[in-house]
Short mmCIF file of N, CA and C in Angstrom, two decimals:
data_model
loop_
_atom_site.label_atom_id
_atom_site.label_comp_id
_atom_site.label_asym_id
_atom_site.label_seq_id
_atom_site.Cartn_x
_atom_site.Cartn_y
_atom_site.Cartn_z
N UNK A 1 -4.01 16.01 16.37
CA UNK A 1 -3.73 14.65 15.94
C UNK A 1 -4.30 14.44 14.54
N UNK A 2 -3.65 13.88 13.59
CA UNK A 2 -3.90 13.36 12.32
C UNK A 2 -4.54 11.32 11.95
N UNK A 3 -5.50 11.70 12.07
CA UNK A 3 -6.13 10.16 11.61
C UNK A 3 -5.83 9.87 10.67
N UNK A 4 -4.97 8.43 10.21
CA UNK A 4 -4.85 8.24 8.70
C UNK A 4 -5.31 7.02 8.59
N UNK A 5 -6.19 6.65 7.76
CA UNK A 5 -6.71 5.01 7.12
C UNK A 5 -6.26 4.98 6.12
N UNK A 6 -5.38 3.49 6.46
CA UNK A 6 -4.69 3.16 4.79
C UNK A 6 -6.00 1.64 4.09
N UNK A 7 -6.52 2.21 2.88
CA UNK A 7 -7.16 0.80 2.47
C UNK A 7 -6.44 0.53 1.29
N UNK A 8 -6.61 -0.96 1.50
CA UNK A 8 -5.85 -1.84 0.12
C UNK A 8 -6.66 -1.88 -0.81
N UNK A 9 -6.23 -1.48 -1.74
CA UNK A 9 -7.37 -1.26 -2.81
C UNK A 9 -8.04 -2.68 -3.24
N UNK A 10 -8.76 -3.13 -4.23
CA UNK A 10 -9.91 -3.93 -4.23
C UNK A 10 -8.96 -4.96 -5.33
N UNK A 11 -9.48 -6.16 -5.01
CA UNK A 11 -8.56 -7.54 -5.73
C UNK A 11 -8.32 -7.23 -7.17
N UNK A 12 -7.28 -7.80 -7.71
CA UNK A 12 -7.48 -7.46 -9.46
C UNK A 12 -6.56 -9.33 -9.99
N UNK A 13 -6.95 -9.10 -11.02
CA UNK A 13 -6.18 -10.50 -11.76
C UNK A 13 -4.65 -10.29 -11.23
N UNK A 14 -4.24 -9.33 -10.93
CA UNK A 14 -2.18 -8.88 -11.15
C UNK A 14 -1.86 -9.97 -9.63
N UNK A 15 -3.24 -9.08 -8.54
CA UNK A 15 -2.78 -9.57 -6.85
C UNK A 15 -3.05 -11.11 -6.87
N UNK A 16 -4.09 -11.77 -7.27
CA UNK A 16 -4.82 -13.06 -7.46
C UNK A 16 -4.07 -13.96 -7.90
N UNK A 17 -2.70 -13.80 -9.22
CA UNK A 17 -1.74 -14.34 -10.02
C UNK A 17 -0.40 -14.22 -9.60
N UNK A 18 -0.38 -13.40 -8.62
CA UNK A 18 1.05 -13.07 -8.09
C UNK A 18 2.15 -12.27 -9.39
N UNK A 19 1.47 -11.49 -9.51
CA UNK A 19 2.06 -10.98 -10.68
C UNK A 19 2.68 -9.67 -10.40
N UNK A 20 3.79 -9.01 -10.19
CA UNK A 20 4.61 -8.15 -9.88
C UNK A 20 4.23 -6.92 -10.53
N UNK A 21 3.83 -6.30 -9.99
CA UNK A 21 3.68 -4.43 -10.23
C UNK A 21 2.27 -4.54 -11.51
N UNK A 22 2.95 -3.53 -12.52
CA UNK A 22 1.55 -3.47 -13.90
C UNK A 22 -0.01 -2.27 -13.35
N UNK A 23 -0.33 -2.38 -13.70
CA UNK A 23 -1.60 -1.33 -13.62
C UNK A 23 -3.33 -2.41 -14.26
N UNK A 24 -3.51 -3.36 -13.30
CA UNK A 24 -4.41 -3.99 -13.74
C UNK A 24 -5.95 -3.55 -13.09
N UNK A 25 -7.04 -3.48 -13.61
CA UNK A 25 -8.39 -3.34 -13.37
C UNK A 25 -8.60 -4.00 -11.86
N UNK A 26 -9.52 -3.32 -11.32
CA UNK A 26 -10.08 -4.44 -10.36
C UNK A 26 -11.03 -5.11 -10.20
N UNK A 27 -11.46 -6.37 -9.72
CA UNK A 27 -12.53 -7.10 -10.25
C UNK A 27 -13.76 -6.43 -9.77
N UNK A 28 -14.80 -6.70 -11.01
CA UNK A 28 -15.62 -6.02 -10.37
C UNK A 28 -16.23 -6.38 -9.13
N UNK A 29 -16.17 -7.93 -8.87
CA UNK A 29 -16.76 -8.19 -7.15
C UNK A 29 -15.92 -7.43 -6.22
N UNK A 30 -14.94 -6.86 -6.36
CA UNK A 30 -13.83 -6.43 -5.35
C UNK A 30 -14.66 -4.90 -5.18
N UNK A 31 -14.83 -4.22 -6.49
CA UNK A 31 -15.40 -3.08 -6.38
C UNK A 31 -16.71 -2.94 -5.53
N UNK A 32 -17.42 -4.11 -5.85
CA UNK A 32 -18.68 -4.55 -5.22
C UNK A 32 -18.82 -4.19 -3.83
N UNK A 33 -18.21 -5.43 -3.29
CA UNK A 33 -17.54 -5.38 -1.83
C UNK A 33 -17.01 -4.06 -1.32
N UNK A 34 -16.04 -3.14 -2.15
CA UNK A 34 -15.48 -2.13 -1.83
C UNK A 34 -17.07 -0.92 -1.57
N UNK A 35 -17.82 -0.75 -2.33
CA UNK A 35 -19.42 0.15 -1.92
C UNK A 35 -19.81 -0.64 -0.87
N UNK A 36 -19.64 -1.89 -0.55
CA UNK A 36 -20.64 -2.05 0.60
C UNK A 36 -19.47 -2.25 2.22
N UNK A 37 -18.35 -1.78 1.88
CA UNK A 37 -17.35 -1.52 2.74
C UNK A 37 -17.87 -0.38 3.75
N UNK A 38 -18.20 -1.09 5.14
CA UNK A 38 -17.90 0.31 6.18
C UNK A 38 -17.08 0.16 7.48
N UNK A 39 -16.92 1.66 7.58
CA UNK A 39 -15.79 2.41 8.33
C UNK A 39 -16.53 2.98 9.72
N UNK A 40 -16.25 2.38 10.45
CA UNK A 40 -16.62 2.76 11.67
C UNK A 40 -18.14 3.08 11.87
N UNK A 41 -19.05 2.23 11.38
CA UNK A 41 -20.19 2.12 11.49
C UNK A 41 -21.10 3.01 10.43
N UNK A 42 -20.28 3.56 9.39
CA UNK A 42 -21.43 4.33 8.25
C UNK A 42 -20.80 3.48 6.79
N UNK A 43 -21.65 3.65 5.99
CA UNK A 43 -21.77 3.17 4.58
C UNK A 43 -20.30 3.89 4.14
N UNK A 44 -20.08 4.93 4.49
CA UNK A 44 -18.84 5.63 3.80
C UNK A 44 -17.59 6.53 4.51
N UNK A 45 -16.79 6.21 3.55
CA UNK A 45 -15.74 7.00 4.73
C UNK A 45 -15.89 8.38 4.09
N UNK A 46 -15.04 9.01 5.23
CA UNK A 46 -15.41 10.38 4.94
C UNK A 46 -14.20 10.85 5.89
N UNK A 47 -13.51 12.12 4.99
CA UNK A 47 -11.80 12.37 5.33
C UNK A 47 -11.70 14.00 5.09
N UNK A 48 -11.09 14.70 5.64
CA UNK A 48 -10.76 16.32 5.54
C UNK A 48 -9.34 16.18 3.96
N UNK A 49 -8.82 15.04 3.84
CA UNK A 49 -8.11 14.79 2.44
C UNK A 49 -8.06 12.91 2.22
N UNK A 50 -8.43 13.27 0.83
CA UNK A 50 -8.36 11.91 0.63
C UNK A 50 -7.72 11.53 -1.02
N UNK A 51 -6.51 10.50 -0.71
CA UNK A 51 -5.42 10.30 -1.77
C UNK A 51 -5.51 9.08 -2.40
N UNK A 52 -4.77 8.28 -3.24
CA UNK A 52 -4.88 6.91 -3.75
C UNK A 52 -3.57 7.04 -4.67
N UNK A 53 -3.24 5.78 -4.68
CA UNK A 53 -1.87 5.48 -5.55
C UNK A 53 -2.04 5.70 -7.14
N UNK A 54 -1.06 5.97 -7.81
CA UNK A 54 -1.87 6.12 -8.83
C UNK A 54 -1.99 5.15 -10.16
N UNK A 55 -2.30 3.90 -9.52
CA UNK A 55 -2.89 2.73 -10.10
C UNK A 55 -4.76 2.70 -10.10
N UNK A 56 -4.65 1.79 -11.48
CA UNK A 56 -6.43 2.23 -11.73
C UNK A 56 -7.00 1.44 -10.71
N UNK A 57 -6.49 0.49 -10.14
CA UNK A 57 -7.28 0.07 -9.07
C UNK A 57 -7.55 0.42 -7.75
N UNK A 58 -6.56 1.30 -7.61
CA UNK A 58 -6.40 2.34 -6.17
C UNK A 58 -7.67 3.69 -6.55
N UNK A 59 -7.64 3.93 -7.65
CA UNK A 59 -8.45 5.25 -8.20
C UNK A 59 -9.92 4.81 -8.05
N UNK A 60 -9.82 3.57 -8.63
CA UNK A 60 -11.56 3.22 -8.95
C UNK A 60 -11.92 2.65 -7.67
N UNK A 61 -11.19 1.66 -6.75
CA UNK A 61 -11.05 1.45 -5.01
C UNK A 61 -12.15 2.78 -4.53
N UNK A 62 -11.55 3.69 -4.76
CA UNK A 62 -11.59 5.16 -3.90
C UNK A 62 -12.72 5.42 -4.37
N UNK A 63 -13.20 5.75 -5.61
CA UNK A 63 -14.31 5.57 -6.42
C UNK A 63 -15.70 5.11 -5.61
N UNK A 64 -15.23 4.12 -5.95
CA UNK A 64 -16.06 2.77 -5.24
C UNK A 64 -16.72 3.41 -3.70
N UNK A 65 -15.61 3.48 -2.84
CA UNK A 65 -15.99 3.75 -2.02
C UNK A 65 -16.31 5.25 -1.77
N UNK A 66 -17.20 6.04 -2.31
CA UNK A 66 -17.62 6.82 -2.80
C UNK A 66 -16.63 8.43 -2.45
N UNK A 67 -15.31 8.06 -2.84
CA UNK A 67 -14.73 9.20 -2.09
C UNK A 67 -13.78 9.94 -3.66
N UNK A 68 -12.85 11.06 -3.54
CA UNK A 68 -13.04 11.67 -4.92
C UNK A 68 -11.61 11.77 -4.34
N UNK A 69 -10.64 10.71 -5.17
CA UNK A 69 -9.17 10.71 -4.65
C UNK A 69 -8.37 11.65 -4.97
N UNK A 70 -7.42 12.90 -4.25
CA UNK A 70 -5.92 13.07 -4.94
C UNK A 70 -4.91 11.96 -5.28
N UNK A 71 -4.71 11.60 -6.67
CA UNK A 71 -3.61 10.93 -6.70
C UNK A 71 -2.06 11.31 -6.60
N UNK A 72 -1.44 10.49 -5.40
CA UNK A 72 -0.33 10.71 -5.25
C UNK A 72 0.85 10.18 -5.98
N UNK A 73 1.86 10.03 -6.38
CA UNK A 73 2.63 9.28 -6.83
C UNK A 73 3.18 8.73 -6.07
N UNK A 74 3.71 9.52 -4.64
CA UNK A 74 4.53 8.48 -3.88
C UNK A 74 3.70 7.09 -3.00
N UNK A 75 2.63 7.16 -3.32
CA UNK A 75 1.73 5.93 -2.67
C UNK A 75 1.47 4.74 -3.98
N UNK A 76 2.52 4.76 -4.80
CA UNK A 76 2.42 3.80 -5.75
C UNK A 76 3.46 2.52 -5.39
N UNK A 77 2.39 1.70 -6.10
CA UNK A 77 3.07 -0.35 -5.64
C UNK A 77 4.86 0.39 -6.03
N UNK A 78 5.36 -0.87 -5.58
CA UNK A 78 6.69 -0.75 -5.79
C UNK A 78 7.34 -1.27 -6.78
N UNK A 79 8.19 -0.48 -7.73
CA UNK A 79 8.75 -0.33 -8.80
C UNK A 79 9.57 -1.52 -9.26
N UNK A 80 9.08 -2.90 -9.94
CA UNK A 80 9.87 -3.96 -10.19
C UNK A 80 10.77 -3.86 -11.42
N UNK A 81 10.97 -2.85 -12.38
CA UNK A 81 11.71 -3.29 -13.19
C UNK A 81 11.81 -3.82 -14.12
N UNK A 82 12.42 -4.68 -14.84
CA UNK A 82 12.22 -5.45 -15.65
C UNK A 82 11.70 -6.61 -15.48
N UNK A 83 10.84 -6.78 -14.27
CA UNK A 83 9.79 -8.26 -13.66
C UNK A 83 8.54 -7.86 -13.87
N UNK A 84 8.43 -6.20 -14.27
CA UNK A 84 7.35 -5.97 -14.04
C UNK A 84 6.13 -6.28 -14.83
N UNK A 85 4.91 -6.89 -14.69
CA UNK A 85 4.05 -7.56 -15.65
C UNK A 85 4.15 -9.08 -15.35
N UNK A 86 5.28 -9.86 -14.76
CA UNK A 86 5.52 -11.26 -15.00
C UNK A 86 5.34 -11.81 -13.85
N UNK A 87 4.41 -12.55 -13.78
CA UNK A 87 3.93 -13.47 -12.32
C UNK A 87 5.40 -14.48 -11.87
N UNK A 88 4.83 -13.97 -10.50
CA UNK A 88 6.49 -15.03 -9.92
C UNK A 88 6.90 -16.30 -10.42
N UNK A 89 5.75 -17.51 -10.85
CA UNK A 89 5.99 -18.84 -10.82
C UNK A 89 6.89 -18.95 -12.03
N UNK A 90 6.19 -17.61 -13.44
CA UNK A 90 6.99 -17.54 -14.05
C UNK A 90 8.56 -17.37 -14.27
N UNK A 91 8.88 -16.67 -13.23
CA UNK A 91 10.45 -15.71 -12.76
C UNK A 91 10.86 -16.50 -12.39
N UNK A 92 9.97 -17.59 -10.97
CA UNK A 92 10.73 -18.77 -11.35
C UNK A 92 11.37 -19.87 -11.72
N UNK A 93 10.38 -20.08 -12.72
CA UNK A 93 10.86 -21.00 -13.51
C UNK A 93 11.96 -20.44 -14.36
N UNK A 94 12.32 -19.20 -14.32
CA UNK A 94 13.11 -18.64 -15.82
C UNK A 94 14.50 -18.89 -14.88
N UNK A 95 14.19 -17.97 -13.75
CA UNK A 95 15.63 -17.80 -12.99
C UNK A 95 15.65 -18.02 -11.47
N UNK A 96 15.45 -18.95 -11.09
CA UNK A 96 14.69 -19.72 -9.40
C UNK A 96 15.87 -19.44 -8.60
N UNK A 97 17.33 -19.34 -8.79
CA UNK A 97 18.31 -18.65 -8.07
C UNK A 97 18.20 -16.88 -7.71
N UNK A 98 18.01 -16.45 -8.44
CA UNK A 98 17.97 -14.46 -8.57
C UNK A 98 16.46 -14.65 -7.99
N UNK A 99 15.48 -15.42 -8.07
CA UNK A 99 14.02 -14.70 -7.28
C UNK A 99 14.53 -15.64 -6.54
N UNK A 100 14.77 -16.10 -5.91
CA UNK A 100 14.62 -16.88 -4.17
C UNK A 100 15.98 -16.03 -3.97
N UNK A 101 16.84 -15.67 -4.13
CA UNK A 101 17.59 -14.81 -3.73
C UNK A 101 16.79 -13.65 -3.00
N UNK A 102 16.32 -12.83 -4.24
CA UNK A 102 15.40 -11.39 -3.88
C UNK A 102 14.63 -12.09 -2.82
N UNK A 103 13.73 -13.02 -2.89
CA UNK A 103 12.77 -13.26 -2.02
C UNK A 103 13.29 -13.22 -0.51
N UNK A 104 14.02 -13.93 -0.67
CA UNK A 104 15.27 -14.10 0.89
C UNK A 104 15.48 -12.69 1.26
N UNK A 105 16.52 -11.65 0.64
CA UNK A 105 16.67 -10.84 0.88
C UNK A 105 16.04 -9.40 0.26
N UNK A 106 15.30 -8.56 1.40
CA UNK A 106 14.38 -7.23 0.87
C UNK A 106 14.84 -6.12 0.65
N UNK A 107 16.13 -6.13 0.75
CA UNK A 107 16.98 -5.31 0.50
C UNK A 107 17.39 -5.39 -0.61
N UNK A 108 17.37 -6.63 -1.73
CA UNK A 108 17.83 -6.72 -2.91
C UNK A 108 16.44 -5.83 -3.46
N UNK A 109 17.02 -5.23 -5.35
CA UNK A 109 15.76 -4.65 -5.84
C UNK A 109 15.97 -5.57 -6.96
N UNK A 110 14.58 -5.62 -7.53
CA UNK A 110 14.92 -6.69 -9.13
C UNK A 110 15.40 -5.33 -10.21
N UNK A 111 15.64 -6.49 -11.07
CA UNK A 111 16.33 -5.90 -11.99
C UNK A 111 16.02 -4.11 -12.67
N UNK A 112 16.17 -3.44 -12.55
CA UNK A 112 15.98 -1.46 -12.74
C UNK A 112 14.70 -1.80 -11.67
N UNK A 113 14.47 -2.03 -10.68
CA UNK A 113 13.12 -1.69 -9.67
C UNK A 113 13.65 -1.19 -8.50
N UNK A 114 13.03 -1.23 -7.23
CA UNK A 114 13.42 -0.91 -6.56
C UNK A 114 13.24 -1.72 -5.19
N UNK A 115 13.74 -2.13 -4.39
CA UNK A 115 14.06 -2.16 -3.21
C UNK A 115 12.85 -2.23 -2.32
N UNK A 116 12.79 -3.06 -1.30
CA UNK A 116 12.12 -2.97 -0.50
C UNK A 116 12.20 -1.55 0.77
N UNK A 117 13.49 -1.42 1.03
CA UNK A 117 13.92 -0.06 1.66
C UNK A 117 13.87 0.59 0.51
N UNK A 118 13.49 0.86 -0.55
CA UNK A 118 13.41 2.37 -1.60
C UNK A 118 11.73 2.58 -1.02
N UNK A 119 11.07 1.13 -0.90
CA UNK A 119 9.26 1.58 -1.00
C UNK A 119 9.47 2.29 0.82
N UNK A 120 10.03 1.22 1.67
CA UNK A 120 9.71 1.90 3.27
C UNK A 120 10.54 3.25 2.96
N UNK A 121 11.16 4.09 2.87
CA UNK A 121 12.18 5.73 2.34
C UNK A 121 10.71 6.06 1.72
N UNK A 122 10.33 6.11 1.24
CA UNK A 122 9.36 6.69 -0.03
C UNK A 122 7.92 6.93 0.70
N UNK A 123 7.35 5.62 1.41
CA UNK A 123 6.27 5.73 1.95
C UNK A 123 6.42 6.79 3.71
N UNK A 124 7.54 6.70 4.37
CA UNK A 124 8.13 7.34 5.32
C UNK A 124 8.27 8.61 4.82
N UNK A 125 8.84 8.70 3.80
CA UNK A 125 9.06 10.72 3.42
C UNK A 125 7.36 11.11 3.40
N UNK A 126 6.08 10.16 2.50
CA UNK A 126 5.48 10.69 2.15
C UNK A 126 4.32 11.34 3.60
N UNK A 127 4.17 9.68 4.84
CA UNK A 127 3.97 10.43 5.76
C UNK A 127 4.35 11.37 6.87
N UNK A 128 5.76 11.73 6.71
CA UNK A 128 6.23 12.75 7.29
C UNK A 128 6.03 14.27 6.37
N UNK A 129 5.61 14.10 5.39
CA UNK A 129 4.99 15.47 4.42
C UNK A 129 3.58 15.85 4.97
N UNK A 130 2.62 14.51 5.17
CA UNK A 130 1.84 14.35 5.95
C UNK A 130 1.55 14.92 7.10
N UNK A 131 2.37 14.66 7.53
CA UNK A 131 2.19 14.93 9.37
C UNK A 131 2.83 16.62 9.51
N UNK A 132 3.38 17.40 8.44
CA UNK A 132 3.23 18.34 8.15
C UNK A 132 2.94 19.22 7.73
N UNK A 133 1.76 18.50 6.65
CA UNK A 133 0.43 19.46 5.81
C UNK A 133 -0.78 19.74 7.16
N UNK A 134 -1.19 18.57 8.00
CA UNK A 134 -1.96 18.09 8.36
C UNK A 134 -1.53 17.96 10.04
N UNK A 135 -1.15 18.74 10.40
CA UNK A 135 -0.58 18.99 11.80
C UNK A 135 -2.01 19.02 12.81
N UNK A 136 -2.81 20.05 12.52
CA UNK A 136 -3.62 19.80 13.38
C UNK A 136 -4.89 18.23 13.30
N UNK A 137 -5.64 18.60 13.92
CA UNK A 137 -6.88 17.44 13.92
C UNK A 137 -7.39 17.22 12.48
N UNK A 138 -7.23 16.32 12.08
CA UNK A 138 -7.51 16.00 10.61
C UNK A 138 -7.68 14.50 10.17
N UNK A 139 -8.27 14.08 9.21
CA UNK A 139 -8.59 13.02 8.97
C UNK A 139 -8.27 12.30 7.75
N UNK A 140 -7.71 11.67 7.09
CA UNK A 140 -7.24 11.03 6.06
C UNK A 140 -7.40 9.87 5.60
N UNK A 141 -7.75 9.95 4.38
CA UNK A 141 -7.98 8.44 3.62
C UNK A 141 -6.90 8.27 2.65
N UNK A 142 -6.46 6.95 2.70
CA UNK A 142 -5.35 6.91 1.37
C UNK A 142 -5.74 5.45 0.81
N UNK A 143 -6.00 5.03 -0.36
CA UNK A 143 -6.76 3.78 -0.87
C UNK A 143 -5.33 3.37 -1.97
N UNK A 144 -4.59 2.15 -1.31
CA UNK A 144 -3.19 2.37 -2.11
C UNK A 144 -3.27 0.66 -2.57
N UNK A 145 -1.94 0.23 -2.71
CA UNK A 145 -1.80 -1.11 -3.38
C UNK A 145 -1.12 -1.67 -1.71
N UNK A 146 -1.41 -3.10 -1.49
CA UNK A 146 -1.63 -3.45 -0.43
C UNK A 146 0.65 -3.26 -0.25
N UNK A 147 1.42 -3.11 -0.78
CA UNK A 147 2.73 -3.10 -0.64
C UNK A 147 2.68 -1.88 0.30
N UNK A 148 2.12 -0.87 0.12
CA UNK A 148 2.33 0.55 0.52
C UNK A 148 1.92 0.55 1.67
N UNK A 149 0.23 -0.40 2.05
CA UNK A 149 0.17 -0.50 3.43
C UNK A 149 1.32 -1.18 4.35
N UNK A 150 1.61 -1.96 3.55
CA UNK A 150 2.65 -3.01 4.28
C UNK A 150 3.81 -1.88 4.68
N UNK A 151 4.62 -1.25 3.99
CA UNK A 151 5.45 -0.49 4.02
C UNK A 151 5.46 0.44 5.42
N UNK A 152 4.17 1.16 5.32
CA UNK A 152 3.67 2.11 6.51
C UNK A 152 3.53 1.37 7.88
N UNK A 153 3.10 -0.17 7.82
CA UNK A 153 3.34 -0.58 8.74
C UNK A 153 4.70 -1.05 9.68
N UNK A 154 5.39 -1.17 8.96
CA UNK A 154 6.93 -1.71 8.70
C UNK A 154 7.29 -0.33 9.47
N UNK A 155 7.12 0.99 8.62
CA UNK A 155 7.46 2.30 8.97
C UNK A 155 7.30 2.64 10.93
N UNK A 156 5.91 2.69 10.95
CA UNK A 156 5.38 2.57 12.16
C UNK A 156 6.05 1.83 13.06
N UNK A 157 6.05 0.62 13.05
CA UNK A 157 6.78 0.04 13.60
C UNK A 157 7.90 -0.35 14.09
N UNK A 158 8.74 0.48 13.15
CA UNK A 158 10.25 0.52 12.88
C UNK A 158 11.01 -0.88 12.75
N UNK A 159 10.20 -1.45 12.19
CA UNK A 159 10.16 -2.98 11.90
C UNK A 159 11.41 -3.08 10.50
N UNK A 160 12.68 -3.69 10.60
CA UNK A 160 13.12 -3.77 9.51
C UNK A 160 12.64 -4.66 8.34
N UNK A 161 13.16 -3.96 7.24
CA UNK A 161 12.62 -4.50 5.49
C UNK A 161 12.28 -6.17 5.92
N UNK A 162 13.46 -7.20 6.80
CA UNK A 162 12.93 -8.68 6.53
C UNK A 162 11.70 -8.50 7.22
N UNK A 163 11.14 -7.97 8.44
CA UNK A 163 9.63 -8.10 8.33
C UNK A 163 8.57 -8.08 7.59
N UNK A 164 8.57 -7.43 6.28
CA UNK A 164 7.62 -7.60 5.04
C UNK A 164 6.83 -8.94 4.96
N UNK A 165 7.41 -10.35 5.52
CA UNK A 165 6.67 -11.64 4.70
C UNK A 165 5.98 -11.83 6.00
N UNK A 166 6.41 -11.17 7.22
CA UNK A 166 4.97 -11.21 8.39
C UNK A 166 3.68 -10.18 8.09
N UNK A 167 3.52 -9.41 7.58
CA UNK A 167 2.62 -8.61 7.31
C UNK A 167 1.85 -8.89 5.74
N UNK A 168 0.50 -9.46 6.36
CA UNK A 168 -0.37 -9.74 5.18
C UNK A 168 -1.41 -8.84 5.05
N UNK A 169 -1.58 -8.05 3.79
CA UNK A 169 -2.56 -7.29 3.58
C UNK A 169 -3.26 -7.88 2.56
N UNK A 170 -4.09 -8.17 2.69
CA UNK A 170 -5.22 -8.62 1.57
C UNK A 170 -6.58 -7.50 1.28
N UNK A 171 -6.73 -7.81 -0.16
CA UNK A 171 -7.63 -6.53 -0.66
C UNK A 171 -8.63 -6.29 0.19
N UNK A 172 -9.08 -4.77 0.28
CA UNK A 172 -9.96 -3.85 1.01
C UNK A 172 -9.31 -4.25 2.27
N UNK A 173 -8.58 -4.76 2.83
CA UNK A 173 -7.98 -4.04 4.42
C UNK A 173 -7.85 -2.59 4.84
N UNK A 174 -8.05 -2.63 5.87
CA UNK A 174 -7.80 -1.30 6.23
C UNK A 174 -7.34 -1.10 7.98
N UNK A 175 -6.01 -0.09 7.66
CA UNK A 175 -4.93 -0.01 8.57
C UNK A 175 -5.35 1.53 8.97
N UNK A 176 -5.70 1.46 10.09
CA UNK A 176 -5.63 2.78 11.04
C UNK A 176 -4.38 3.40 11.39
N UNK A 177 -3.99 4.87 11.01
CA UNK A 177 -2.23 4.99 11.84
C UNK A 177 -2.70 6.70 12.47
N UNK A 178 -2.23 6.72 13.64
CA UNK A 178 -2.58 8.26 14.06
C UNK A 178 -1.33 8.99 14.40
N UNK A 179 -1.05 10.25 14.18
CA UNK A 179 0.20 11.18 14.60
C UNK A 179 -0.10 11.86 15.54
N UNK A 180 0.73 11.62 16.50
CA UNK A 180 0.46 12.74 17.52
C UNK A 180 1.80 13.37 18.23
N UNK A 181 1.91 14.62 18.22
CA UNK A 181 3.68 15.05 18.04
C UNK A 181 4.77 14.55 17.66
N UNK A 182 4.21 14.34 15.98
CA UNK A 182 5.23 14.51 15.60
C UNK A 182 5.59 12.42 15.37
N UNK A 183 4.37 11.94 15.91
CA UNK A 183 5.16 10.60 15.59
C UNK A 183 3.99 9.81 14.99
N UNK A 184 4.20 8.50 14.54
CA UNK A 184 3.15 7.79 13.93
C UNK A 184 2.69 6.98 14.82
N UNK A 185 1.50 6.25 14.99
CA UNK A 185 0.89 5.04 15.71
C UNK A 185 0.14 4.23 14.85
N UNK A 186 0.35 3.08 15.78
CA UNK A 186 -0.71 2.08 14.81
C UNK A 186 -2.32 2.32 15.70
N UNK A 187 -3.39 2.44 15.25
CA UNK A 187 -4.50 2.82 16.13
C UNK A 187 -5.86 1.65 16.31
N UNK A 188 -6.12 0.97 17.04
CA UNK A 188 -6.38 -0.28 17.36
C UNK A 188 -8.28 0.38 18.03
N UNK A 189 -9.06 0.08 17.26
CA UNK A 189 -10.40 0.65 18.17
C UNK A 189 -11.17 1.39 17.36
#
């Protein structure tokens, strides 16, 4: 069986502002909080592989929590496009038809981004690569942008894309998922 903990990496101005994709710092209280973060009763987690998206706040997250990340690419926020950088209130004030559209439907992608089914495809290939590096008893940390947890949960679940606005991940969460022949679980305990 494969243990995987997904943590949301640590708050930054981008998550706080509602601001779509970008590569922003994380605050340093988030980082704070993130060292005095524990995992099943010790100061630190501790994983046979351990990955992070490759946003600076997923890297320094991982950091933080004193662990020495592979960065992956496919565990990166999801690809907005030409929104990317621009906080929603802005988007909608510019164009309040095309974002309450997208918002409504998760299947739409903004403009060159991608899709809510491009992030669940993407995060699904990456733990089925997973569950085949890592077949036997093994343990995993992945410190990503809270979309990616969302995604994996969605995945798990087999929850379609409109489920996304039920699933709230807020910074430093952390989502337990275990494989065991061949399939994913959500792991509760």
């Amino acid at each position: 069986m494969t243990a995987l903990t997904l943590v949301a990496h640590a708050l930054t101005p981008a998550l706080r502002g509602l601001v779509l994709g970008g590569d922003a710092e994380p605050d340093p209280a988030g980082l704070a909080a993130a060292r005095e973060l524990k995992v099943e009763g010790t100061r630190e987690l501790s994983a046979d592989a351990v990955f992070a998206g490759p946003e600076v706040a997923a890297v320094r997250t991982a950091e933080a929590l004193g662990l020495t990340p592979v960065v992956e690419p496919a565990l990166r926020d999801r690809e907005y496009g030409d929104w990317s950088g621009r906080g929603l209130e802005e988007l909608l004030g510019a164009d309040p038809e095309r974002v309450t559209a997208w918002l409504e439907r998760p299947h739409t992608a903004t403009p060159g981004g991608e899709s809510e089914n491009d992030v669940l495809t993407r995060v699904a290939d990456w733990l089925g690569d997973l569950g085949e590096q890592y077949g036997e008893r093994r343990t995993v940390v992945a410190v990503v942008h809270p979309a990616v947890v969302r995604a994996a949960v969605l995945y798990v679940l087999d929850a379609p894309a409109e489920s996304l606005r039920h699933v709230d991940v807020r910074p430093l969460a952390r989502v337990r998922l275990s494989l065991h022949e061949g399939s994913w679980s959500l792991a509760f305990g």
